[in-house]
Tab-separated table of C-alpha atoms and ligand atoms in Angstrom:
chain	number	residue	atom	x	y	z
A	129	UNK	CA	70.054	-54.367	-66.987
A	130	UNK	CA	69.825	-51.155	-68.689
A	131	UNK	CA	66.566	-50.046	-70.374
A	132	UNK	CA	66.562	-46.704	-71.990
A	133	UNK	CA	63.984	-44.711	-73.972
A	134	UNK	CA	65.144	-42.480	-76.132
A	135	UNK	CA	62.416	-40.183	-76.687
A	136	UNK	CA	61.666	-37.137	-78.652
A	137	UNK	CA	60.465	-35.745	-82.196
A	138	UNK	CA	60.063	-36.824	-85.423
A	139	UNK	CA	63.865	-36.241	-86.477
A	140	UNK	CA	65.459	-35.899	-83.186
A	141	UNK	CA	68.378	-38.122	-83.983
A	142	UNK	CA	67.160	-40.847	-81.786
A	143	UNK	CA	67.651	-43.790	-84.615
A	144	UNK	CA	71.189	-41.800	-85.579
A	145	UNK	CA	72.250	-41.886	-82.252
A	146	UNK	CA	70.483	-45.011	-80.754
A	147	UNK	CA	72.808	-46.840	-83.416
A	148	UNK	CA	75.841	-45.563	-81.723
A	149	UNK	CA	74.995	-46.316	-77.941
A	150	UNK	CA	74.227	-49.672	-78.846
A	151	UNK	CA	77.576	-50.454	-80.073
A	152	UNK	CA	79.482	-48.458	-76.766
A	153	UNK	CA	76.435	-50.259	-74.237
A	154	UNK	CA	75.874	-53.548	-75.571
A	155	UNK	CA	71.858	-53.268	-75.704
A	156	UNK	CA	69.167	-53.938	-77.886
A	157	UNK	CA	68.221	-51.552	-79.779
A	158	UNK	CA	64.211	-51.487	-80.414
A	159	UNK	CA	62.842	-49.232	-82.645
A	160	UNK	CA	59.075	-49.723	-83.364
A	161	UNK	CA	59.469	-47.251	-86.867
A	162	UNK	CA	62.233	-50.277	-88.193
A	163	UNK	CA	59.707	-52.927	-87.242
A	164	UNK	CA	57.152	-51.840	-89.116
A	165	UNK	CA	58.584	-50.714	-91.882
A	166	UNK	CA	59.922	-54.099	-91.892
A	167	UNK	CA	56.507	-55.055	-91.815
A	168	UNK	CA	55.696	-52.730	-94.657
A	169	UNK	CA	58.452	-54.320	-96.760
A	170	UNK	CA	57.196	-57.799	-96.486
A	171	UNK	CA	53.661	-56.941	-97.136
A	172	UNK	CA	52.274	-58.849	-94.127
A	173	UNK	CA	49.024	-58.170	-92.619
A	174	UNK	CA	50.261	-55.616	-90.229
A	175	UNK	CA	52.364	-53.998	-92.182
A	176	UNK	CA	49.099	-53.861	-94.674
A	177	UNK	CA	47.601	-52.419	-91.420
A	178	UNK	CA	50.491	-50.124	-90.113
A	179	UNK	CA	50.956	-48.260	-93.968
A	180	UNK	CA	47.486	-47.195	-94.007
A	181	UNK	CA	48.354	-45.123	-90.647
A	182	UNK	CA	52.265	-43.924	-91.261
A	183	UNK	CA	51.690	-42.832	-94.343
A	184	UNK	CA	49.099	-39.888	-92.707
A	185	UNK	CA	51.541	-39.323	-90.125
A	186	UNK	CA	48.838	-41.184	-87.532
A	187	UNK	CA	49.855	-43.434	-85.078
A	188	UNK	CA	49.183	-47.496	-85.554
A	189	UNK	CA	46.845	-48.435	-82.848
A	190	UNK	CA	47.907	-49.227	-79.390
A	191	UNK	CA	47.058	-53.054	-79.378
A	192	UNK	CA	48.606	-53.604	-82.750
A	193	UNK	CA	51.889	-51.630	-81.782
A	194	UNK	CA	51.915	-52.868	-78.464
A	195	UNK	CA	51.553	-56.662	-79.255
A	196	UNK	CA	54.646	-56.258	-82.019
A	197	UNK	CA	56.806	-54.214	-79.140
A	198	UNK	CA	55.904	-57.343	-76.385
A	199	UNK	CA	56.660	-60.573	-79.139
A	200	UNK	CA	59.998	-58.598	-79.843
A	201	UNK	CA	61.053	-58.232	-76.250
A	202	UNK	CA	59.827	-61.350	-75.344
A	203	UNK	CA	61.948	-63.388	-78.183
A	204	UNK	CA	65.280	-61.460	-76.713
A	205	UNK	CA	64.895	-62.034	-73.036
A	206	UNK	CA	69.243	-62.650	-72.619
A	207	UNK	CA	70.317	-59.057	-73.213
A	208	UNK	CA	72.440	-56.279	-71.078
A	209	UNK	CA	69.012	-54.287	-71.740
A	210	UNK	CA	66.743	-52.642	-73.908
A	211	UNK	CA	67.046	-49.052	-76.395
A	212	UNK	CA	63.270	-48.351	-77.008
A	213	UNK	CA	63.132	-45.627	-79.732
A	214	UNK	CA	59.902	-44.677	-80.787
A	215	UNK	CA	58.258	-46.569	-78.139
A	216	UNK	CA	55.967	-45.998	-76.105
A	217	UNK	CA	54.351	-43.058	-78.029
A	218	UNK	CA	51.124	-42.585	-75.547
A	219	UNK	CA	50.055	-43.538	-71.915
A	220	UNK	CA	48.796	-46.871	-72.798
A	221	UNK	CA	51.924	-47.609	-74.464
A	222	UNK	CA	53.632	-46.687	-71.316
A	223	UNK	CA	51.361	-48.509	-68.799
A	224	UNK	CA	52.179	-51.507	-71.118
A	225	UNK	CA	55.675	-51.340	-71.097
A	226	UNK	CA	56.152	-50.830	-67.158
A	227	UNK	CA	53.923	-53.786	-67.120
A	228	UNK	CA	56.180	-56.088	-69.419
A	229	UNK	CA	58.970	-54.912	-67.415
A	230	UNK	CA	57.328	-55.953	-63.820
A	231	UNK	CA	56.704	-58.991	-65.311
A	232	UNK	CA	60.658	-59.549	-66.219
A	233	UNK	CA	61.429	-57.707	-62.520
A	234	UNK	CA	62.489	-55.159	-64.939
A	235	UNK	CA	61.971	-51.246	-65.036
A	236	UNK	CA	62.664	-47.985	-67.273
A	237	UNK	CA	65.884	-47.392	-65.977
A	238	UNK	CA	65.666	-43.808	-67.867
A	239	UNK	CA	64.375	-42.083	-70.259
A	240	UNK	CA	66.188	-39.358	-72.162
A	241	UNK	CA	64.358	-36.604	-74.428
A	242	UNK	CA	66.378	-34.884	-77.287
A	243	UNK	CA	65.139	-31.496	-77.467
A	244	UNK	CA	65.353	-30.301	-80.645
A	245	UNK	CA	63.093	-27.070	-82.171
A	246	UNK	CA	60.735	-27.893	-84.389
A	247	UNK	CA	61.890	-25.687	-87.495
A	248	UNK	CA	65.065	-28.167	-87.270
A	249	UNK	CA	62.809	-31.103	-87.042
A	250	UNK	CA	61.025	-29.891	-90.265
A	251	UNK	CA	64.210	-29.051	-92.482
A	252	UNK	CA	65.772	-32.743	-91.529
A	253	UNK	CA	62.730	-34.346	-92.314
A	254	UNK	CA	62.140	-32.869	-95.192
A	255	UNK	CA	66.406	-33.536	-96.106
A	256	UNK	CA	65.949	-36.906	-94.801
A	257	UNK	CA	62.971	-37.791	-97.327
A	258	UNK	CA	65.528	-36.813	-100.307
A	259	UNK	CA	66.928	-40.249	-99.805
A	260	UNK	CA	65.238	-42.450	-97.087
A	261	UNK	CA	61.965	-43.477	-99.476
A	262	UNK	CA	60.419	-42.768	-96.554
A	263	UNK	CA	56.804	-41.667	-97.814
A	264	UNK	CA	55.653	-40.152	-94.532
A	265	UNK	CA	59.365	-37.621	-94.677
A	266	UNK	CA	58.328	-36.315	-98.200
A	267	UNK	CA	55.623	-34.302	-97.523
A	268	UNK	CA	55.175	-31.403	-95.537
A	269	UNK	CA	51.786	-31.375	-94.388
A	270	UNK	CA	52.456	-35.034	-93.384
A	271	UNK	CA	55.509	-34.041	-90.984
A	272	UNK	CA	53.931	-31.313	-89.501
A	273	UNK	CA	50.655	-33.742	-88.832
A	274	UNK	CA	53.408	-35.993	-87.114
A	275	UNK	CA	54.786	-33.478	-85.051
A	276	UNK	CA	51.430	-32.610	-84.136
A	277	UNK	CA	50.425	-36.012	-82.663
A	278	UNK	CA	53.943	-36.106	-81.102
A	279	UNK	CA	52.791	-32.740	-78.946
A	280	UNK	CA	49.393	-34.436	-78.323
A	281	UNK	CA	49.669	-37.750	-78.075
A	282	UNK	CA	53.571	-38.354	-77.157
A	283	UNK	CA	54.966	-35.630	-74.815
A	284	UNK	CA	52.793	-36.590	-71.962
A	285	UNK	CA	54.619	-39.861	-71.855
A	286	UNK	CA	57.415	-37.552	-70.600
A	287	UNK	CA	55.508	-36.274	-67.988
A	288	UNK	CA	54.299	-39.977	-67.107
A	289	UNK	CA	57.566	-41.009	-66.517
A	290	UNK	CA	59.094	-37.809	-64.409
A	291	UNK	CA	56.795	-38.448	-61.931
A	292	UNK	CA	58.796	-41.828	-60.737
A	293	UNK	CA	61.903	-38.702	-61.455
A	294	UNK	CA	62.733	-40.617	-64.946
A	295	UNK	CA	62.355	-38.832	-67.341
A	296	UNK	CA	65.952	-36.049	-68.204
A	297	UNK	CA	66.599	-33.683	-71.233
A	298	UNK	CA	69.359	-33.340	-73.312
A	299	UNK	CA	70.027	-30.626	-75.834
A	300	UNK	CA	69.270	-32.643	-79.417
A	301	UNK	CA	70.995	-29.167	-81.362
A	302	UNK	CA	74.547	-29.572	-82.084
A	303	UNK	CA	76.912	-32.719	-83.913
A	304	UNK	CA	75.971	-36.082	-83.572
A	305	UNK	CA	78.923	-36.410	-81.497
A	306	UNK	CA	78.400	-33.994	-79.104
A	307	UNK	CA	74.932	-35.276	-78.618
A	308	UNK	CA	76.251	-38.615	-78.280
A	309	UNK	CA	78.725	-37.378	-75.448
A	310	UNK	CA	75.449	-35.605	-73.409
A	311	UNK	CA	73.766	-38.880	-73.851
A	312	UNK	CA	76.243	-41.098	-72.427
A	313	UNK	CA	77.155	-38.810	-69.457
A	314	UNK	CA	73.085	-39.610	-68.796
A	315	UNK	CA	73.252	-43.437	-69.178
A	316	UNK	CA	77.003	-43.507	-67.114
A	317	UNK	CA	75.097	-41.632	-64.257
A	318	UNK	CA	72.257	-44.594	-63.865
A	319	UNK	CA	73.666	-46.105	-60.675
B	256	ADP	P1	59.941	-40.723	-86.606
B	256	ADP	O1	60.202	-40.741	-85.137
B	256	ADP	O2	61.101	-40.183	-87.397
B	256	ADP	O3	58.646	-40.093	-86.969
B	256	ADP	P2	59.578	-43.640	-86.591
B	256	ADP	O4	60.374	-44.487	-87.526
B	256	ADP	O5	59.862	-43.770	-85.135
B	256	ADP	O6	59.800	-42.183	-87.132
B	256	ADP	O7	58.023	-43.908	-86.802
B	256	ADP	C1	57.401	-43.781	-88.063
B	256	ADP	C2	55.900	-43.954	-87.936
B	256	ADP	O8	55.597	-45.295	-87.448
B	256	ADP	C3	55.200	-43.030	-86.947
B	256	ADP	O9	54.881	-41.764	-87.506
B	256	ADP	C4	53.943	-43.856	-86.608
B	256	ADP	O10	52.989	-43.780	-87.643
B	256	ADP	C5	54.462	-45.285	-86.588
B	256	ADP	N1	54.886	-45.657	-85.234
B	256	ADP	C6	56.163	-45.880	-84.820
B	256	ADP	N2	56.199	-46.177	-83.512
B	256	ADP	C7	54.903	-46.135	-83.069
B	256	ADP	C8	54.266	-46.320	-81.818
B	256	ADP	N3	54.984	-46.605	-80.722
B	256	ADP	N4	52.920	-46.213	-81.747
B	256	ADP	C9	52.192	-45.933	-82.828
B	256	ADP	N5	52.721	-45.719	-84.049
B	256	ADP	C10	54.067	-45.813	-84.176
């Protein structure tokens, strides 16, 4: 199996190009945003849970996010592998995941940061918002908030997983394609 994290900011691409490797890969694509939106959408308890949190640009709670991440995995258990995107977001998150892995005789095969600067992350968010409904894209205050918690909270999952030598960059400025082309010269190099 392949299992991938595509990590980075708020408005790194990762959903744009997570879309596209899972049609050239054959993998699942899991993106904990899409789930609870989904959530959101259907107005069940934990989506009623999740808004209160998205829409400040927080983070949902470990247990909550990690329980929806582990029931979604577990219901898909005959795939070529996994695209986590937006997942995990903290060390807990991460401890979690290797965890559900070990328990498949699984493991984070890689994961790949888009490295994007933030004043890019701020003018696609705020472009993005235009037309995704997306309440926590259409204000500013809110984005920066979110890339705030991603510096805190998020970018020492990075660090987590380059100590097992994991964890590679790619440059996340340029077109979607040649972002897609850096991205698949990383997964074609997992032996
Ligand atoms: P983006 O990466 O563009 O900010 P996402 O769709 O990945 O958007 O996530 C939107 C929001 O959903 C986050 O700001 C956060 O509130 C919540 N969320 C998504 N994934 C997680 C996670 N793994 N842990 C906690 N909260 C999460």
């Amino acid at each position: 199996m392949i299992n991938l994290i595509l990590f980075g900011p708020p408005g790194s691409g990762k959903g744009t190009q997570a879309a596209k490797l899972v049609e050239k890969y054959n993998l699942l694509h899991i993106s904990t945003g899409d789930l609870f939106r989904y959530e959101m959408g259907n107005n069940t308890p934990l989506g009623l849970e999740a808004k209160s949190y998205i829409n400040k640009g927080e983070l949902v709670p470990d247990s909550v996010t990690i329980g929806m991440l582990r029931n979604k995995v577990e219901a898909n258990p005959d795939v070529a592998g996994y695209i986590f995107d937006g997942f995990p977001r903290t060390i807990p998150q991460s401890e979690a995941l290797d965890k559900l892995m070990a328990e498949m005789d699984q493991k984070i095969s890689k994961l790949i940061m888009l490295d994007v600067e933030d004043v890019e992350i701020v003018t696609r968010l705020l472009e993005r918002g235009k037309t995704s409904g997306r309440k926590d894209d259409a204000d500013e205050g809110v984005i920066r908030n979110r890339i705030d918690v991603y510096k805190d909270n998020t970018f020492p999952v990075y660090d987590f997983y380059a100590q097992s030598g994991t964890s590679v960059k790619v440059d996340g400025m340029g077109s979607i394609e040649e972002i897609f082309d850096r991205l698949c010269a990383q997964i074609d190099a997992i032996k």
